[in-house]
mmCIF file of C-alpha atoms in Angstrom:
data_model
loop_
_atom_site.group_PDB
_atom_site.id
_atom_site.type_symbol
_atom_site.label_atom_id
_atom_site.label_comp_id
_atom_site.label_asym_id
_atom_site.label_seq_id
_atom_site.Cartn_x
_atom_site.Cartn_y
_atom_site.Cartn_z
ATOM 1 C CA UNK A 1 92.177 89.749 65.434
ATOM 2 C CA UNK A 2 89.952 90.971 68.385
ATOM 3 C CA UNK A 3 91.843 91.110 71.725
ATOM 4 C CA UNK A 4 90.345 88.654 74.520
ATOM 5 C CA UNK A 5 88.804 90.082 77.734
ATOM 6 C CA UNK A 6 92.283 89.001 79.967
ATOM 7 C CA UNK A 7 91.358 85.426 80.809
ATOM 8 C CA UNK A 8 94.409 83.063 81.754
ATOM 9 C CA UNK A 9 96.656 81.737 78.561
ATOM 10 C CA UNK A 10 96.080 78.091 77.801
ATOM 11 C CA UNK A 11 97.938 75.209 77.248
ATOM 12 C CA UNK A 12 97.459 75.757 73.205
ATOM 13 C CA UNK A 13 98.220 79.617 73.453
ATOM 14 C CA UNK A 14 101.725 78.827 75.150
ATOM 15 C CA UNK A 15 102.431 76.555 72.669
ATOM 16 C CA UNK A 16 102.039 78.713 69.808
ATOM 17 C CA UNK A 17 104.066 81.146 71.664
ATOM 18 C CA UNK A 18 106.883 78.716 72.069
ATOM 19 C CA UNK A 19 106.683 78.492 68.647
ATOM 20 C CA UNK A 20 106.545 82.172 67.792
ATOM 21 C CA UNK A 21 109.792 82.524 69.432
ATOM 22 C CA UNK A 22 111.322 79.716 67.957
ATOM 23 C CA UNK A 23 110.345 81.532 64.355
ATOM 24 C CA UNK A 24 112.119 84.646 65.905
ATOM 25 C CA UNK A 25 108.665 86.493 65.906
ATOM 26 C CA UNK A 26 108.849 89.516 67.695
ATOM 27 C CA UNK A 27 106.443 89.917 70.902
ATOM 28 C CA UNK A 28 104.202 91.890 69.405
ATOM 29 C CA UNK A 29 103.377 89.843 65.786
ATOM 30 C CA UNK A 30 102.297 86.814 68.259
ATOM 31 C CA UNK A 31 100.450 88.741 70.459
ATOM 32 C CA UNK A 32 98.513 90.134 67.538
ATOM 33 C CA UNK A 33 97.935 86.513 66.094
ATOM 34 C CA UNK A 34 96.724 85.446 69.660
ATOM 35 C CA UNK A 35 94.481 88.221 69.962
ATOM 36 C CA UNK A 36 96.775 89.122 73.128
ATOM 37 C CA UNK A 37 98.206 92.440 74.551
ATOM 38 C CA UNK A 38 102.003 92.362 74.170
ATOM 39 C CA UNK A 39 102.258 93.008 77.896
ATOM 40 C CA UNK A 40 100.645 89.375 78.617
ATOM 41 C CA UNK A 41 103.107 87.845 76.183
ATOM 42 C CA UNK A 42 105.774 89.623 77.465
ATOM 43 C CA UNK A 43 105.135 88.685 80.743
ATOM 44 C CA UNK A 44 104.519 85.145 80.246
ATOM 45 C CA UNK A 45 107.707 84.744 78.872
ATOM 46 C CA UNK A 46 109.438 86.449 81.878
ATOM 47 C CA UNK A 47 107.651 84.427 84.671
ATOM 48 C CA UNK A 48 107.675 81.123 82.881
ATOM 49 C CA UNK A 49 110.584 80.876 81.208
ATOM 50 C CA UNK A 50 113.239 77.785 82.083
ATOM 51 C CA UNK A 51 117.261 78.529 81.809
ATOM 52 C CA UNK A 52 116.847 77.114 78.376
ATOM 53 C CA UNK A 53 114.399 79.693 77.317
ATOM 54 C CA UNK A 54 110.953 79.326 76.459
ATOM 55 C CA UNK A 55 109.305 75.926 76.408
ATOM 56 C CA UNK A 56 105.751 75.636 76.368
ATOM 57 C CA UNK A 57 105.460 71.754 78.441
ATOM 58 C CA UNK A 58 107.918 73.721 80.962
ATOM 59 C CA UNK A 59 105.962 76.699 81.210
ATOM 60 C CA UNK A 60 102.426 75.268 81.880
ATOM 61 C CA UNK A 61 104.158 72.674 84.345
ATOM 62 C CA UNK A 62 104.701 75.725 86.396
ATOM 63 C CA UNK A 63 101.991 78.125 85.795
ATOM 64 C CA UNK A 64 99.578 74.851 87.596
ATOM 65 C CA UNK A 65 102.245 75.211 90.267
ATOM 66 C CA UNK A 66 101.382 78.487 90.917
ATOM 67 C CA UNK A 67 97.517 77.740 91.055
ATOM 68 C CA UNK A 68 97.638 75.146 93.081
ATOM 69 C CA UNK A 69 99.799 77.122 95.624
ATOM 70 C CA UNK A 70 97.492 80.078 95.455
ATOM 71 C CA UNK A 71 94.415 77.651 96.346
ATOM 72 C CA UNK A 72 93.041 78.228 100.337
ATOM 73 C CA UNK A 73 93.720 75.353 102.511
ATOM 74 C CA UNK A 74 90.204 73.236 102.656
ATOM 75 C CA UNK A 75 89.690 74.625 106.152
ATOM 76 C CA UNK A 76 89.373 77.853 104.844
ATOM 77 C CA UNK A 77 86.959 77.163 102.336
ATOM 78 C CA UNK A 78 83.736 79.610 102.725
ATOM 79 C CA UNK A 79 81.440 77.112 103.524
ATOM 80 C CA UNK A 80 83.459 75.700 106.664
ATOM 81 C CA UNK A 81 83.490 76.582 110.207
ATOM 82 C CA UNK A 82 86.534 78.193 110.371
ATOM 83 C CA UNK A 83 86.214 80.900 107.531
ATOM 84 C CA UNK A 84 83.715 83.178 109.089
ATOM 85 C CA UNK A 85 86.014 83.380 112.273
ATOM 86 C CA UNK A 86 88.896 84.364 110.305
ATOM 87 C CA UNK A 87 86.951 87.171 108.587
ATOM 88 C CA UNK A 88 86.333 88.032 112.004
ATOM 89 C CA UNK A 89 89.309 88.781 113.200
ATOM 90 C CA UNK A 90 90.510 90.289 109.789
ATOM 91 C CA UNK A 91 87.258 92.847 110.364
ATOM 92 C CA UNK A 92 88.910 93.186 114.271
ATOM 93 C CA UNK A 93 92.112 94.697 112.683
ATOM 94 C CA UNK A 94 93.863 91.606 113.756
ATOM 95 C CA UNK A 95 97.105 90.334 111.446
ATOM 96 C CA UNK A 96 97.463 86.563 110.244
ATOM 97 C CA UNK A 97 100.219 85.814 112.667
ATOM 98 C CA UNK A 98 98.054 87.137 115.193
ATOM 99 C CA UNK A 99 95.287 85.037 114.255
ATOM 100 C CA UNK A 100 97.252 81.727 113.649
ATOM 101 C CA UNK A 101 98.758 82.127 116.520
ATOM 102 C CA UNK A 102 95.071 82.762 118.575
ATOM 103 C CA UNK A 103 93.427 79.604 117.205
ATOM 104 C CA UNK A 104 96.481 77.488 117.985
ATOM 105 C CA UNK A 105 96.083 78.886 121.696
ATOM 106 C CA UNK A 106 92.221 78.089 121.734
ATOM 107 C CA UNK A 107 91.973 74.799 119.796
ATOM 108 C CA UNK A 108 95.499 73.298 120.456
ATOM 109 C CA UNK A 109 93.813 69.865 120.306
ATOM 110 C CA UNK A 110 91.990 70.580 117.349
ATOM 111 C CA UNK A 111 93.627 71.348 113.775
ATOM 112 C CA UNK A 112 90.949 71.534 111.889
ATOM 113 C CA UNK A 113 90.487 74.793 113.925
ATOM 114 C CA UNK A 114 93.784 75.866 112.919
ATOM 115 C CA UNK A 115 95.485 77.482 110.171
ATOM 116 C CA UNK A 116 98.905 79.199 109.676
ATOM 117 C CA UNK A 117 99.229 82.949 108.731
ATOM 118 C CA UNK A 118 100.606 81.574 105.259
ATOM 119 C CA UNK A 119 97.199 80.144 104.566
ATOM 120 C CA UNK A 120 95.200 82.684 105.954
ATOM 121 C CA UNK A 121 96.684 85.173 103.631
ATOM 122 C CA UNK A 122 96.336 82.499 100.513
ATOM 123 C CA UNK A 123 92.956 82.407 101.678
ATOM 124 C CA UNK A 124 92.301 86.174 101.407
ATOM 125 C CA UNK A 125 93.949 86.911 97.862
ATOM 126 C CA UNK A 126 92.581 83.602 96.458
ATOM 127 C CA UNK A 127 89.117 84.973 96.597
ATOM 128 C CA UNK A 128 87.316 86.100 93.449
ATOM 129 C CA UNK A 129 87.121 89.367 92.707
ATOM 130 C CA UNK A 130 84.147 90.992 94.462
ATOM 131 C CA UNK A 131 83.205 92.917 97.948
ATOM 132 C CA UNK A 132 84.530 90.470 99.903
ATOM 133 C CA UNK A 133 87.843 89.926 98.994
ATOM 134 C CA UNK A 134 88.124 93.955 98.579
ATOM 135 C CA UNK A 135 86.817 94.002 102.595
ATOM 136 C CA UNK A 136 89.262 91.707 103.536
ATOM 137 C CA UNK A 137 92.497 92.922 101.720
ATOM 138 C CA UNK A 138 91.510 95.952 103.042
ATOM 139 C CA UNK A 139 92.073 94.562 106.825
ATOM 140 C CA UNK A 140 95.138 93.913 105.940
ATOM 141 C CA UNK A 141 98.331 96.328 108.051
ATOM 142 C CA UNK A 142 99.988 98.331 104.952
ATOM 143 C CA UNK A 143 103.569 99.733 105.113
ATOM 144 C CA UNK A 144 104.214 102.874 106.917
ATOM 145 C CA UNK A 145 105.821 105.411 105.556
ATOM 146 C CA UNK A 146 109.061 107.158 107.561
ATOM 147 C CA UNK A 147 107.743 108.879 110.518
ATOM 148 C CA UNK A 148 109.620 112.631 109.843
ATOM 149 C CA UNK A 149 110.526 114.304 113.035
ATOM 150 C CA UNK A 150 107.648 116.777 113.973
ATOM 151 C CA UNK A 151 109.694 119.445 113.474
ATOM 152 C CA UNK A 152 110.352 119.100 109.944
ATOM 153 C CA UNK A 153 108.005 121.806 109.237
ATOM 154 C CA UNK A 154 107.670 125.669 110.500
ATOM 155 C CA UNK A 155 107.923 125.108 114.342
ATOM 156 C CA UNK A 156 107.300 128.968 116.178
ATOM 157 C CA UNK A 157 105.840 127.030 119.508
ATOM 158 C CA UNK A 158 108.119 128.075 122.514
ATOM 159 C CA UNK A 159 110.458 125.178 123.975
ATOM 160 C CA UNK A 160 109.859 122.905 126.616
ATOM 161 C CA UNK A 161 111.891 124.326 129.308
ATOM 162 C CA UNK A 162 113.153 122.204 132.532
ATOM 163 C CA UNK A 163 113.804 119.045 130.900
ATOM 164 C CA UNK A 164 114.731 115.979 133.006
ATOM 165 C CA UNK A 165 116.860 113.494 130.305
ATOM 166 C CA UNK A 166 115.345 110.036 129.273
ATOM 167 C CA UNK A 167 119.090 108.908 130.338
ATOM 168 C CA UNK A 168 118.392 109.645 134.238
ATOM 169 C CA UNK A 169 115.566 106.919 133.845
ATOM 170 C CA UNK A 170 115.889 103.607 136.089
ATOM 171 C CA UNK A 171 117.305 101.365 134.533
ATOM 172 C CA UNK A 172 114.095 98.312 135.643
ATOM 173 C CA UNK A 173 112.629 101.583 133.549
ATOM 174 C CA UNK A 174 114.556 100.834 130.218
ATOM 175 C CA UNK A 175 114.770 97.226 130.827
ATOM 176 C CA UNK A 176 111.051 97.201 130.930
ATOM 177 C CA UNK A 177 111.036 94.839 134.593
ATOM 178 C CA UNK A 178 108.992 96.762 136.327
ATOM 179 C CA UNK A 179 105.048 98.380 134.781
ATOM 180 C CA UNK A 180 103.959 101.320 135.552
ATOM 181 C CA UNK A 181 106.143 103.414 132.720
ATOM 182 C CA UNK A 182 104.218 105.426 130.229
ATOM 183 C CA UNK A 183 105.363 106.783 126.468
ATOM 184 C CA UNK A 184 103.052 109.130 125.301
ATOM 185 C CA UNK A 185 102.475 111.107 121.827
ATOM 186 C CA UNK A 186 99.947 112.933 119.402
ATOM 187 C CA UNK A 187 98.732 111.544 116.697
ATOM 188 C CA UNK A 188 97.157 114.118 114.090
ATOM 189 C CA UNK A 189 94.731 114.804 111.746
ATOM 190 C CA UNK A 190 94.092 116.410 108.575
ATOM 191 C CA UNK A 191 96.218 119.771 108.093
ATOM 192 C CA UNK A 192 97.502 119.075 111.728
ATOM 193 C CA UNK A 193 94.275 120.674 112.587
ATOM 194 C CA UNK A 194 93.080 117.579 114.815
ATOM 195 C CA UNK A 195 94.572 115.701 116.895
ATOM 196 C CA UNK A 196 94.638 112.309 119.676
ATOM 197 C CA UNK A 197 96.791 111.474 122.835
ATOM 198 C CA UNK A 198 98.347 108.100 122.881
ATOM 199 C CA UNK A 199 99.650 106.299 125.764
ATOM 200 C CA UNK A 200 101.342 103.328 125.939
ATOM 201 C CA UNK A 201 102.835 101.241 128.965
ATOM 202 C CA UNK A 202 105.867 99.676 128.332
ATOM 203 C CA UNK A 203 106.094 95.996 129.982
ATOM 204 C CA UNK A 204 102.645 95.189 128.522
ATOM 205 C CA UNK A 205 101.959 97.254 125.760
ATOM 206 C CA UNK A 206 98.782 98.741 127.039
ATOM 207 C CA UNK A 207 97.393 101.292 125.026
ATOM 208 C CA UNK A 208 95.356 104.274 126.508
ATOM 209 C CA UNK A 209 93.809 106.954 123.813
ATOM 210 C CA UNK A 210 92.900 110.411 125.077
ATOM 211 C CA UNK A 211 90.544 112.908 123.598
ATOM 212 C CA UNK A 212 90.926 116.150 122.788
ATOM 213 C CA UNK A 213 89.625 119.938 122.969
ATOM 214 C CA UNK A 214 89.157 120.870 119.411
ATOM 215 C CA UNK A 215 89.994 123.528 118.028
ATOM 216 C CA UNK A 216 94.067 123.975 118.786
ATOM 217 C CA UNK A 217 94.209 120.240 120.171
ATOM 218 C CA UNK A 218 97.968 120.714 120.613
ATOM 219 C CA UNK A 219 98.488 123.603 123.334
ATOM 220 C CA UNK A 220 99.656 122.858 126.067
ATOM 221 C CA UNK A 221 96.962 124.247 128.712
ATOM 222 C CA UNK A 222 94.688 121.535 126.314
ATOM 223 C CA UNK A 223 97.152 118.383 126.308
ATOM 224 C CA UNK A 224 97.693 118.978 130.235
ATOM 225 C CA UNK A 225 93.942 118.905 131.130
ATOM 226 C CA UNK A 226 93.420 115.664 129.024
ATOM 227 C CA UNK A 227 96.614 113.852 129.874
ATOM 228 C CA UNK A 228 96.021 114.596 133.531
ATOM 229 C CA UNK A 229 92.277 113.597 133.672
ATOM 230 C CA UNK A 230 92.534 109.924 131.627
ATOM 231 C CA UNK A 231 95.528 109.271 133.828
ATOM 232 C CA UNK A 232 94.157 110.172 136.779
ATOM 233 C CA UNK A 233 91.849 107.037 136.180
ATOM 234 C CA UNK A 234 94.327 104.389 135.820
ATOM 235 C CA UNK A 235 95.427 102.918 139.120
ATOM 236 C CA UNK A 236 98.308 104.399 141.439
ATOM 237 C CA UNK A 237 100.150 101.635 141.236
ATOM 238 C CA UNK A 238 99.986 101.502 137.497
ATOM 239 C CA UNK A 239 100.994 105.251 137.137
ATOM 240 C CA UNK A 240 104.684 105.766 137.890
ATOM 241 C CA UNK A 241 106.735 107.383 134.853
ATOM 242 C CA UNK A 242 105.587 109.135 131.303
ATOM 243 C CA UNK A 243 108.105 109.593 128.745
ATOM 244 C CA UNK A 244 107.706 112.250 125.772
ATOM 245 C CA UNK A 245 109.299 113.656 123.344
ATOM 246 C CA UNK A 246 110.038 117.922 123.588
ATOM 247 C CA UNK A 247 107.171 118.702 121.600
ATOM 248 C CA UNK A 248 106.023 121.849 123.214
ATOM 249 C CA UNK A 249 102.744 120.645 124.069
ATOM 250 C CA UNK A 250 104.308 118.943 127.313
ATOM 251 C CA UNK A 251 105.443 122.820 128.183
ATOM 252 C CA UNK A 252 102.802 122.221 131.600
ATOM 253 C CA UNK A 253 104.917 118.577 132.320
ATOM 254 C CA UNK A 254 105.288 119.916 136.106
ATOM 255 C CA UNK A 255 101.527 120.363 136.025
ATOM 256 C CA UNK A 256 101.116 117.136 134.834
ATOM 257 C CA UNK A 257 103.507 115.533 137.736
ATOM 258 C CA UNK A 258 101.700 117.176 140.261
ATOM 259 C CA UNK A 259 98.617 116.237 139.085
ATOM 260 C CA UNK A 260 99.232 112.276 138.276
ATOM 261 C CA UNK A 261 102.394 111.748 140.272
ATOM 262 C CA UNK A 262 104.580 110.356 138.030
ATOM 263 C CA UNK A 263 107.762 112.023 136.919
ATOM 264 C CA UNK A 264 107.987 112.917 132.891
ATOM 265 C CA UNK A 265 111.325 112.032 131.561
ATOM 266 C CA UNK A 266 111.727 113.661 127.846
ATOM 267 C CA UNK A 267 114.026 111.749 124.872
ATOM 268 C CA UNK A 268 116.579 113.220 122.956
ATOM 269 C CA UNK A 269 115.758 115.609 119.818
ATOM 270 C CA UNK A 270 114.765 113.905 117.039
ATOM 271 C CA UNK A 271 114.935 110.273 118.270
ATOM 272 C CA UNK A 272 111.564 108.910 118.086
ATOM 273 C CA UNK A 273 113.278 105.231 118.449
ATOM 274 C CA UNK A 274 113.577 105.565 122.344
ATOM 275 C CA UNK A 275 109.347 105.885 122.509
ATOM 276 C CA UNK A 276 109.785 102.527 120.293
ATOM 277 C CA UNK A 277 106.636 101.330 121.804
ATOM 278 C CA UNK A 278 104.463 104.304 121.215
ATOM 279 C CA UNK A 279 105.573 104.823 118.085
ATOM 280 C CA UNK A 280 104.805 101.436 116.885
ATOM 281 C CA UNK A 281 101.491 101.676 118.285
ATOM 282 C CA UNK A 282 100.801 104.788 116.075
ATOM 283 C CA UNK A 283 101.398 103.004 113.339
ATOM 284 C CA UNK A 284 98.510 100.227 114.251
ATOM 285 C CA UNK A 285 96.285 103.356 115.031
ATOM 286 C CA UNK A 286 96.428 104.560 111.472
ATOM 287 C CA UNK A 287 94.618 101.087 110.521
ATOM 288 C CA UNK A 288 92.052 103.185 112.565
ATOM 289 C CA UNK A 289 92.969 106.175 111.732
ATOM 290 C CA UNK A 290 94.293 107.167 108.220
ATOM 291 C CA UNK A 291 96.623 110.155 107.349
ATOM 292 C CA UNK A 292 94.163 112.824 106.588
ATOM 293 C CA UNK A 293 91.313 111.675 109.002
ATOM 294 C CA UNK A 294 89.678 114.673 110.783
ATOM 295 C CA UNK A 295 90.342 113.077 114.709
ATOM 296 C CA UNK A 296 87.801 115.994 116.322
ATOM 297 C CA UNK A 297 84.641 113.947 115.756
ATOM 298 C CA UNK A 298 85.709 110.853 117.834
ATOM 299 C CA UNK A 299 84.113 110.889 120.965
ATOM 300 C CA UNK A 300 85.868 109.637 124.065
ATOM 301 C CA UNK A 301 83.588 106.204 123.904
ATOM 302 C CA UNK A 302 84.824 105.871 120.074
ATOM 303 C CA UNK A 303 88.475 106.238 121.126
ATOM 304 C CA UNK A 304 87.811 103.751 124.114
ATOM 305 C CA UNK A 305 87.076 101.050 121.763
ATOM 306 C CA UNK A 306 89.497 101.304 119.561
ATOM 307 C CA UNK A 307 91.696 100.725 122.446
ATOM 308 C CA UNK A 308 89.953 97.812 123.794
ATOM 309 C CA UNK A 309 90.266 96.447 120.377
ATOM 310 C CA UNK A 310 93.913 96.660 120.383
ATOM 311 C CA UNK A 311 94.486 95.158 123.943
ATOM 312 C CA UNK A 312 92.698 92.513 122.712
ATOM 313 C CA UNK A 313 95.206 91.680 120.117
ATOM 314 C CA UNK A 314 97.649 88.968 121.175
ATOM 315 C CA UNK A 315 101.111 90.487 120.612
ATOM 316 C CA UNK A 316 104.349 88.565 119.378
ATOM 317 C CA UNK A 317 106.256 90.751 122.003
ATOM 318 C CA UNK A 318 104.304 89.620 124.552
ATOM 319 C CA UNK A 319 104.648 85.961 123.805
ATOM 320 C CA UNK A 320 101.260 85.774 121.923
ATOM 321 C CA UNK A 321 99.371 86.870 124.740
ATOM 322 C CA UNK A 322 97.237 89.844 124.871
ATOM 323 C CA UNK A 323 98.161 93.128 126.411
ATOM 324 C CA UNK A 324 94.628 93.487 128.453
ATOM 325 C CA UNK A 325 95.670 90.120 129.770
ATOM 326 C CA UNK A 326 98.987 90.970 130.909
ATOM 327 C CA UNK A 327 98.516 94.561 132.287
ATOM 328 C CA UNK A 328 95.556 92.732 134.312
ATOM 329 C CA UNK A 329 98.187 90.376 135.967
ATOM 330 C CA UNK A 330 100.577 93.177 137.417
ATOM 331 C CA UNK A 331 97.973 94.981 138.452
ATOM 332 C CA UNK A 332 97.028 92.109 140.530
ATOM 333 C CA UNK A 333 100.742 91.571 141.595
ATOM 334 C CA UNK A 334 101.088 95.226 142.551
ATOM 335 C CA UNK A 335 97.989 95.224 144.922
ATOM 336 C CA UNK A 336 99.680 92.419 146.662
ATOM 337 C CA UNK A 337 102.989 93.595 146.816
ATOM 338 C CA UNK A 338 103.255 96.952 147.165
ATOM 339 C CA UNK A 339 106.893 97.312 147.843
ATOM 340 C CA UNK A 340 107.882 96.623 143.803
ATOM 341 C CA UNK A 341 106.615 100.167 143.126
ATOM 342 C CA UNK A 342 108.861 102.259 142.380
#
């Protein structure tokens, strides 16, 4: 028999496989007399099997389970209001839980302009097959792989010499009481041959992105001139401490103190988990920026908005609000009282 184009079994077809088994047919002879692969019969009888074994009422029953779970909510539907404001978000990099939690801030009143994350993801893999549902999976954050130390590879760069420890920090520093304390880090590019500055503060998650010379991104003279000119436009008040790790592109750090003002405190060798912050962030950068991406042709501007995009992001840490929002609010606390800077 001919095999079917894959098409869902029917209520008949699991019947006669209940009754294949019950005939001790092997997998294959009733796949063959369904016109089935073997690997649809075999997994049939995996996911819809009872503790009895295979019954064909039983096994139905629970495959229209499954389908009506996997239907979107009737909010989401494409022809409603709130479907093309979801995809919006989704196209803004922003997560489910971010956006469930966004609508529920801006329409408390209104549920029909709310949806949880659990149906917003229904929503996205319950669309047919097709450029849209490709788009929007593809908004979606993916796992990140383990985050080597940078030195895992062939490291001849000199040291970073005159080191002052993370573990002399301020403790309203750790705590995260007070803003005004940086963690900065490269991101790079294909073959390490490219590269971006990231800088995040650590109360409200702000995230700065700095461009650089290209080629040999990584030197230091190059990460000291870029470093010190984008944080030599965020406000005094705001600009306090930068933490890094002892890559030896921080070699010019003094430089870099006496050009901001703030002090650079370095972490310990090979623990990227006390930058937690920045490290996180370069993980929702490579939504932006994949492994492998050439970073030398993003201008400046380019860079800029991807920032903007992610301070606009409502964070969980932050109590759903958005970092933009927050860093605005000590700014404004700083100017007034100028006695919490530290």
């Amino acid at each position: 028999m001919t095999k079917k184009n894959y098409q869902q079994l029917s209520e008949t077809e699991r019947h006669a496989i209940a009754l294949g088994l019950q005939q001790k047919q092997s997998l294959s002879a009733i796949a063959r007399a369904l016109g089935r692969d073997k690997s649809t019969i075999s997994r049939e009888c995996n996911r819809n099997a009872g503790g009895k074994g295979y019954a064909s009422k039983f096994a139905q029953q629970r495959s229209d389970n499954r389908k009506r779970q996997a239907r979107p909510s009737p909010k989401l539907h494409r022809q409603g209001p709130l479907f093309p404001l979801v995809c919006d978000y989704l196209r803004h990099k922003w997560s489910p839980q971010q956006i469930a939690n966004e609508l529920q801030r801006l329409h408390p009143q209104d549920r029909r302009l709310q949806a949880s994350h659990e149906s917003i993801y229904t929503c996205i893999y319950a669309q047919p097959r097709g450029e849209l549902k490709k788009e929007l999976v593809s908004c979606l954050r993916m796992a990140h792989a383990k985050r080597w130390p940078r030195s895992r590879g062939k490291d001849r760069r000199k040291e970073t010499q005159d080191l002052l420890s993370i573990h002399v920090r301020a403790p309203e520093i750790e705590d995260r009481q007070l803003p005004g304390h940086w963690e900065g880090d490269l991101i790079k590019g294909k073959a390490n041959a490219s590269a971006i500055g990231t800088l995040v503060e650590r109360t409200t998650r702000l995230v700065v992105l700095v461009k650089l010379p290209h080629p040999n991104p990584a030197t230091a003279a190059h990460v000291l001139q870029a470093f010190s000119d984008k944080l030599k436009t965020i406000a005094q008040p705001m600009r306090q401490t930068l933490t890094y790790d002892r890559g030896s592109e921080m070699a010019e750090h003094r430089q870099l103190s006496e050009n901001t003002g703030m002090k650079v405190y370095f972490c310990d060798p090979y623990s990227p988990w006390q930058r937690g912050s920045n490290e996180n962030t370069n993980g929702l950068l490579r939504q932006y920026f994949p492994k492998g991406t050439d970073l030398s042709g993003y201008s400046q501007e380019q860079l800029d908005a991807v920032a903007d995009e992610l301070n606009g992001r409502p964070r969980m840490t932050l109590g759903w609000r958005k970092p933009i929002e927050v860093y605005a609010e000590h700014l404004a606390r700083l100017a007034q009282q100028p006695d919490l800077v530290h």
